[in-house]
Coordinates of C-alpha atoms and ligand atoms in Angstrom, one line a residue:
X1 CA 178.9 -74.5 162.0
X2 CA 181.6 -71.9 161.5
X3 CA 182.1 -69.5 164.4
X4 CA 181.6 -66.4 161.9
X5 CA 178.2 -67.8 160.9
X6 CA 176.7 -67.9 164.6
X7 CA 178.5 -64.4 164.9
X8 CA 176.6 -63.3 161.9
X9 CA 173.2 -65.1 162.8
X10 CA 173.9 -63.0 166.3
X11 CA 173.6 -59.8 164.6
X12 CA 170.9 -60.6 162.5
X13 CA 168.5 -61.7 165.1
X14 CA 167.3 -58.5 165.7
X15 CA 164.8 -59.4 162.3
X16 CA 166.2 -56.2 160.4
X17 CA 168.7 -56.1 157.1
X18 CA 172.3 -55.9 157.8
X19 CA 174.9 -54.9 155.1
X20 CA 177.4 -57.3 154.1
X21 CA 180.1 -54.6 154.3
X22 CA 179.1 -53.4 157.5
X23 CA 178.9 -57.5 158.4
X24 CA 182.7 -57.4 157.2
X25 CA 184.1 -54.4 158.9
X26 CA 182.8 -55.5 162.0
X27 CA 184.4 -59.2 161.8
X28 CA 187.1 -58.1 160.0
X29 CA 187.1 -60.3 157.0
X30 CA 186.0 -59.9 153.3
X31 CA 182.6 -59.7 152.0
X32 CA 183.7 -63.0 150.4
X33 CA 183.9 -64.9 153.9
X34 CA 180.3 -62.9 155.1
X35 CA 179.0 -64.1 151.9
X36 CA 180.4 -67.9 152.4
X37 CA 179.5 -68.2 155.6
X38 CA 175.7 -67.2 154.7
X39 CA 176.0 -69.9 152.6
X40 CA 176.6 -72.3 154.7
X41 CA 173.3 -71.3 156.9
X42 CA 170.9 -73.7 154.8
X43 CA 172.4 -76.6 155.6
X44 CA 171.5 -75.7 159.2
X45 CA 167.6 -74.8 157.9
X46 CA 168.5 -71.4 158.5
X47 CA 166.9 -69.2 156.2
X48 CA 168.8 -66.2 155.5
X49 CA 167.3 -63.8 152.7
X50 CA 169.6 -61.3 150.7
X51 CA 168.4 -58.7 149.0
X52 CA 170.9 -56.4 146.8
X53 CA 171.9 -52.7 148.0
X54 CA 170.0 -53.9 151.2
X55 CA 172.4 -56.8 152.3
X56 CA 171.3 -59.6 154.7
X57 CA 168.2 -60.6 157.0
X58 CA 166.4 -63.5 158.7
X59 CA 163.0 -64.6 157.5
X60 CA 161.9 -63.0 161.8
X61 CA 163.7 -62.0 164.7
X62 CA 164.9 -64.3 167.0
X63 CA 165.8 -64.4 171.0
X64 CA 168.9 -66.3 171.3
X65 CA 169.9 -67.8 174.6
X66 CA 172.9 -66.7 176.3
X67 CA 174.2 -67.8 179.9
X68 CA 174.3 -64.3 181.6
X69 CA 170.3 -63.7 180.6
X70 CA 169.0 -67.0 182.0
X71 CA 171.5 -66.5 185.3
X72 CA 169.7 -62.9 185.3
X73 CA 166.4 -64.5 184.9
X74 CA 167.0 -66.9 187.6
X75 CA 168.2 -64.1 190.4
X76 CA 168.9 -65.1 193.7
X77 CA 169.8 -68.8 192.9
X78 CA 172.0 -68.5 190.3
X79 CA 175.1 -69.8 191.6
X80 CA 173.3 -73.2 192.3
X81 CA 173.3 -73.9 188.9
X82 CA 176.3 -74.3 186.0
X83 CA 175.2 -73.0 182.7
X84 CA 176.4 -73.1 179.6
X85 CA 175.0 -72.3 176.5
X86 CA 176.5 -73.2 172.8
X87 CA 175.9 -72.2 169.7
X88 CA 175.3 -75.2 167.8
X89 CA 175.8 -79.1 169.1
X90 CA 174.3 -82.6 167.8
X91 CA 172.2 -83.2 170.6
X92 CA 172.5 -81.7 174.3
X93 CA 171.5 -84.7 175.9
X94 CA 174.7 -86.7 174.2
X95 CA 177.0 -83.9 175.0
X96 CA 175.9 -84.2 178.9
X97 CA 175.7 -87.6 178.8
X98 CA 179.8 -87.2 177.8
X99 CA 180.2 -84.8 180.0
X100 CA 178.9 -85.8 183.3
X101 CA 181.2 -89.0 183.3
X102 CA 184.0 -86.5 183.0
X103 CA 182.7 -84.6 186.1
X104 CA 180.0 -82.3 184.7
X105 CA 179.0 -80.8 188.2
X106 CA 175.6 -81.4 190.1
X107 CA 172.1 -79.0 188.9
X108 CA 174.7 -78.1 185.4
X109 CA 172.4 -77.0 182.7
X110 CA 173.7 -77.5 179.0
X111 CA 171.3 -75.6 176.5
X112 CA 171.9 -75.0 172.3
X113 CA 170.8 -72.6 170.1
X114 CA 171.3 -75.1 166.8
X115 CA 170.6 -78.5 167.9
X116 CA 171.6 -80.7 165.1
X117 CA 171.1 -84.0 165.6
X118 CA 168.3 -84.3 168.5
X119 CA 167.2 -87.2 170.0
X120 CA 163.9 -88.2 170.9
X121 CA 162.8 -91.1 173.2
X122 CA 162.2 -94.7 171.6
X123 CA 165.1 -93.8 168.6
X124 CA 163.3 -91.3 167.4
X125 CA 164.4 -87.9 166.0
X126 CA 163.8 -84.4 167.8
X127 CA 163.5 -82.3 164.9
X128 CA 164.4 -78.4 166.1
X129 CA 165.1 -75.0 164.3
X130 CA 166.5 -72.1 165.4
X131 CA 164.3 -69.6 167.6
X132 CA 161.1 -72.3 167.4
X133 CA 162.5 -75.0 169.9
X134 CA 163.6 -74.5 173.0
X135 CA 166.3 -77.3 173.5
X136 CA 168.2 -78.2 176.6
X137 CA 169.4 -80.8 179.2
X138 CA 169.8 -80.6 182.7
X139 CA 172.3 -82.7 185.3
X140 CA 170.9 -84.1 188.7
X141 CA 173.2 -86.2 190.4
X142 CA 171.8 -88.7 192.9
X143 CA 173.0 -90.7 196.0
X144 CA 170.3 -93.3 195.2
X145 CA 171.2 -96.4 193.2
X146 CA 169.7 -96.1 189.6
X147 CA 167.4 -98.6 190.9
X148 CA 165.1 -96.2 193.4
X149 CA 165.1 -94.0 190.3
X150 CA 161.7 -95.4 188.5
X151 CA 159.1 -92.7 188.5
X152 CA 161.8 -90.1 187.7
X153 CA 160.7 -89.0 184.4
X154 CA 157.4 -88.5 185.4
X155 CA 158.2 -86.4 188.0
X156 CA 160.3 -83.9 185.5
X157 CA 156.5 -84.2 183.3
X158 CA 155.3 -82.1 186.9
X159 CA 158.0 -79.9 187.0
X160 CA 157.0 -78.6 183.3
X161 CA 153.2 -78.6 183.9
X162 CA 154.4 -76.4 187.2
X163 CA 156.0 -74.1 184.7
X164 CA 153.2 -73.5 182.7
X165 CA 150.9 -72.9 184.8
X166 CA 153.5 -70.0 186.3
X167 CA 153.3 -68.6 182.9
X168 CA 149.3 -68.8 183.3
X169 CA 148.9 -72.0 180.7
X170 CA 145.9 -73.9 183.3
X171 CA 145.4 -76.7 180.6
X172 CA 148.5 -78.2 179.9
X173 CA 148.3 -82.5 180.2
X174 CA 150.6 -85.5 180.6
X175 CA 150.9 -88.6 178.6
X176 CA 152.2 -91.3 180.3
X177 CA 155.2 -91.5 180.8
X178 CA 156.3 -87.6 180.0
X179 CA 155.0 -85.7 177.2
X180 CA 153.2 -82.6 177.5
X181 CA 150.2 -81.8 175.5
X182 CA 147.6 -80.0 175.0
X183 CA 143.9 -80.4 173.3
X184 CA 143.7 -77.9 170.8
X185 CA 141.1 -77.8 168.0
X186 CA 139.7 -81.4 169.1
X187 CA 143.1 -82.7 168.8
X188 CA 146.2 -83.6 171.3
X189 CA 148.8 -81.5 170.3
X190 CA 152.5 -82.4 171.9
X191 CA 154.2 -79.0 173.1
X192 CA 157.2 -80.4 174.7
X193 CA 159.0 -83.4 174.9
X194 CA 161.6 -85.2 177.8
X195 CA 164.2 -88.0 177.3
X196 CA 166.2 -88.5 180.2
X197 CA 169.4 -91.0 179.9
X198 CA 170.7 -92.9 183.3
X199 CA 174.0 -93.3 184.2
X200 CA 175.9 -95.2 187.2
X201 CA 175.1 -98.1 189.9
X202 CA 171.7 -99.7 190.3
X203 CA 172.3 -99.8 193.6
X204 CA 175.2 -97.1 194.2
X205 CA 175.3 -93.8 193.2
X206 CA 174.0 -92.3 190.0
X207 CA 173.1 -89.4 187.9
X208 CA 170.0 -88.3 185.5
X209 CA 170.7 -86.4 181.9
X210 CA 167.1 -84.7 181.8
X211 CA 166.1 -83.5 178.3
X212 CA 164.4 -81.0 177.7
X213 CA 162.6 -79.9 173.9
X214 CA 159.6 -77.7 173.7
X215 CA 158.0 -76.2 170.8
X216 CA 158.0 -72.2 170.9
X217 CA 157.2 -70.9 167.5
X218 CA 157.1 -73.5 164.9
X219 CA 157.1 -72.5 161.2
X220 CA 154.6 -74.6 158.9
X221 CA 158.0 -75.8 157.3
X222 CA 158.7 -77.6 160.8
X223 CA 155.5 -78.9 161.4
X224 CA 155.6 -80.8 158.4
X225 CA 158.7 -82.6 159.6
X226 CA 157.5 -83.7 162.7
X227 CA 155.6 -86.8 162.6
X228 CA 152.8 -86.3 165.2
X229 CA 150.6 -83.4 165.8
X230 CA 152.2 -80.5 167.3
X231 CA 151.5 -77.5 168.7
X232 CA 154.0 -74.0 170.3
X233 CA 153.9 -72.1 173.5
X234 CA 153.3 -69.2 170.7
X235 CA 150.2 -70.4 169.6
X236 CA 148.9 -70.8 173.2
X237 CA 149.8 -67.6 174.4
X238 CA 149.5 -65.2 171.8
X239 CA 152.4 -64.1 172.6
X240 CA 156.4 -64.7 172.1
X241 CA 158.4 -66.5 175.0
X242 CA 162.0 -64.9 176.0
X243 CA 163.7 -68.6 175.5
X244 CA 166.1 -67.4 178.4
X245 CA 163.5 -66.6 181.0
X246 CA 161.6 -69.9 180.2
X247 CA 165.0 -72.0 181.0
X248 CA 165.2 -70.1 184.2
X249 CA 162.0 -70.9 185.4
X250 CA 162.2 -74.7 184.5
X251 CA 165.3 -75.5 185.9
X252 CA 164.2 -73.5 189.2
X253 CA 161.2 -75.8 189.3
X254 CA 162.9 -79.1 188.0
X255 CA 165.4 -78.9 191.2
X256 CA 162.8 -78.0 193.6
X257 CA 160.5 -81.1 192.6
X258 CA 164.0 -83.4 192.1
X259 CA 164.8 -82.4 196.1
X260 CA 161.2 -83.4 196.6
X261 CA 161.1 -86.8 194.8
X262 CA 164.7 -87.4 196.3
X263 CA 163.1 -87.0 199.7
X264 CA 160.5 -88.6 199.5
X265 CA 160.0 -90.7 196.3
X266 CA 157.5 -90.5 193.4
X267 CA 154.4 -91.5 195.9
X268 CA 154.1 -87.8 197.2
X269 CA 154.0 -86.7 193.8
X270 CA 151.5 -89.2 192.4
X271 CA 148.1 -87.6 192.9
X272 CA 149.6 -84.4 191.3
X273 CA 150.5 -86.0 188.1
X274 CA 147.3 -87.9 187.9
X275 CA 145.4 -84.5 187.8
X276 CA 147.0 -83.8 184.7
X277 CA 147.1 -86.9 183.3
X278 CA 145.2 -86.4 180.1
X279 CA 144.0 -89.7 179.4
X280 CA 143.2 -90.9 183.3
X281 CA 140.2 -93.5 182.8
X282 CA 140.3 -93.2 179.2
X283 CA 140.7 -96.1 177.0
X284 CA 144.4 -96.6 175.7
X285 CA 146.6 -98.7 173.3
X286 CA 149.8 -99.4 174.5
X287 CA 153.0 -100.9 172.3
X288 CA 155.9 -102.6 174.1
X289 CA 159.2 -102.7 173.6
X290 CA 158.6 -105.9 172.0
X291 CA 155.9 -104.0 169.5
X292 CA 152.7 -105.7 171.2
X293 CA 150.0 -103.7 171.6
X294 CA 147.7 -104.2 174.9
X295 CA 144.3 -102.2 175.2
X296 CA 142.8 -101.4 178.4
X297 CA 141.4 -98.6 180.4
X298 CA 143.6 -96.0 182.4
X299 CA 142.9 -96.7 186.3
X300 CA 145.9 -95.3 188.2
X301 CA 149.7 -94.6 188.2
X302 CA 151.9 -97.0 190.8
X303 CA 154.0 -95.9 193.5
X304 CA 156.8 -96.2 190.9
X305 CA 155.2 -94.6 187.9
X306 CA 154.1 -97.6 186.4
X307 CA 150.5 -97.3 184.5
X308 CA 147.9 -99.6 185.5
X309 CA 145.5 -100.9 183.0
X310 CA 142.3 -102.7 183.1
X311 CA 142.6 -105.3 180.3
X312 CA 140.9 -107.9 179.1
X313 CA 143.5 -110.2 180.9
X314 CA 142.7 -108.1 184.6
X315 CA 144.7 -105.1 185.8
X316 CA 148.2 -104.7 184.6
X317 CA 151.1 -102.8 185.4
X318 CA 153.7 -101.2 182.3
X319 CA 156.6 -99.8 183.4
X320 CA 157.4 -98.8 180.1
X321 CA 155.7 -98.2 176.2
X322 CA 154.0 -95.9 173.9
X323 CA 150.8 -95.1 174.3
X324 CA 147.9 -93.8 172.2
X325 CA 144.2 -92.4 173.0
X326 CA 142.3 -95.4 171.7
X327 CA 139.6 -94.1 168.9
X328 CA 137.5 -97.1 168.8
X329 CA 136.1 -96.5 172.0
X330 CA 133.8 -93.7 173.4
X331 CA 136.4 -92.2 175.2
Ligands
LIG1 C1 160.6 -87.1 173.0 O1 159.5 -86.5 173.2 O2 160.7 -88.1 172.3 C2 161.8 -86.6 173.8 C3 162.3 -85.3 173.1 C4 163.5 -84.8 173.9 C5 164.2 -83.7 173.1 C6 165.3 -83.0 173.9 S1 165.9 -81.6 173.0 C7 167.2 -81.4 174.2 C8 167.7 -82.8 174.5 N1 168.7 -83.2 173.6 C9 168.3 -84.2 172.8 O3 169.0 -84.8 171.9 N2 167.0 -84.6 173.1 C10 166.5 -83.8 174.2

């Protein structure tokens, strides 16, 4: 994306119409380049309307992130982290993953107002807009071996469900291993999504790329693109999120309950998951990596976040898979 296009989209945030000439003076180019540059917005699923003798607007308003509102929003601990905010990238996670083998420091946050190319977990695509995702990844650099890292992505599943309930959202669950849903008209609706990508020793030391997409005000046109049931923070609350403050608050709460599980493992952290576990002693389908499916029923989460399933072969353990509320039983 050009830099005068996210100059322009920065202006026209605010929801209202802007000039084109006025858009010009103030970036000192031609109307031409304003007018090129718009042009170029679609390809980004921007939507930019433009309306003669009125000039230029967005379909709504958006809150864009910036680095000195989330260090603002974080206060006191602000110098503990390193963030940095772009305009547009492919996907934060791949940038960080770049990054932190070139010395990215400890607790760095990288967040995106564009993301073009997102990843999800199991090859999938994280499909995000700007203003309706929230889209970031976060750096946590251990002194552990990659190895005493298992239960690590479930522990970043508490940290969000902490979050929420901060911003008074009591009902948010956890699907094994990390999403975060919630049940909404008789349905489980995902409203935020983690992939986190390993790098360094087994037994040495290593670092987590933690990352972070959740759903703030998704149009129809999004909804459609995503291929599971979805649901925003919008819809929930009634009310729009400040993008910047919600950053703040997570990352707060992601390194207080990284220290935690660095301490003291995933065991301390276990029975607090479980409670939001949305399907705990429900019936489940599971697919492996190698595309099997196993059904059983939900009975616990290991010491190392493994689930543990009562199958028709006795109680298993999965360290990893996709799982699905079974519908064939009376769950
Ligand atoms: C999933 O639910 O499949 C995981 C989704 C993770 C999406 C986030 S958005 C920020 C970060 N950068 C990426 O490319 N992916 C993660």
């Amino acid at each position: 994306m050009s830099n005068l296009l996210f100059k322009i989209i920065d202006v026209l945030a605010d929801g209202k119409f802007h000039s084109g000439e006025i858009l010009a003076n103030q970036f000192k180019v031609s109307r031409v380049s304003i007018w090129n540059a718009i042009s170029e917005a679609e390809q980004f699923g921007i939507e930019i309307h433009s309306v003669r003798g009125k000039g230029y607007k967005l379909t709504h308003a958006v809150e864009l992130l910036d680095e000195s509102s989330i260090k603002r929003a974080i206060g006191e601990q602000a110098n503990f982290f390193n963030i940095e905010v772009m305009d547009t990238t492919t996907s934060t996670n791949s940038v960080m993953m770049q990054r932190a083998s070139e010395g990215l420091p400890h607790a760095s946050c990288i967040a995106t107002n564009i993301q073009t190319a997102g990843k999800g977990r199991r090859g999938r695509k994280w499909v995000s807009e700007l203003g309706e995702n929230l889209t970031f990844s976060f750096l946590w650099r251990f002194n552990q071996g990659a190895a005493m890292l298992s239960g690590l992505s479930l522990v970043v599943g508490i940290a969000l469900i902490r979050t929420f309930k901060q911003l008074g959202i009591n009902h948010a669950l956890l699907k094994w291993p990390n999403d975060v849903l919630i049940f909404h008209e008789k349905a489980y609706k995902k409203l935020a999504g983690i992939l986190i990508e390993l790098q360094g020793d087994m037994d040495g030391q290593s670092l987590a790329v933690i990352g972070i997409g959740i759903n703030l005000n998704i149009s129809k046109k999004q909804i459609k693109k995503i291929d599971q049931p979805a649901i925003d923070l919008q819809t929930i609350t009634q009310e729009s999120m400040n993008p910047n403050n919600l950053i703040a608050l997570i990352i707060k709460e992601l390194a207080r309950v990284l220290s935690e599980f660095e301490l003291n493992g995933f065991s301390s952290l276990k029975e607090e998951w479980v409670m939001s576990h949305a399907f705990h002693e429900k019936v489940i389908s599971l697919t492996k990596g190698d595309g099997q499916n196993v059904i059983g029923k939900v009975i616990d989460i290991s010491d190392e976040g493994s689930l543990i399933l009562q199958t028709n072969k006795g109680q298993q353990n999965f360290s990893s898979g996709e799982v699905v509320l079974n519908k064939d039983w009376n769950n």
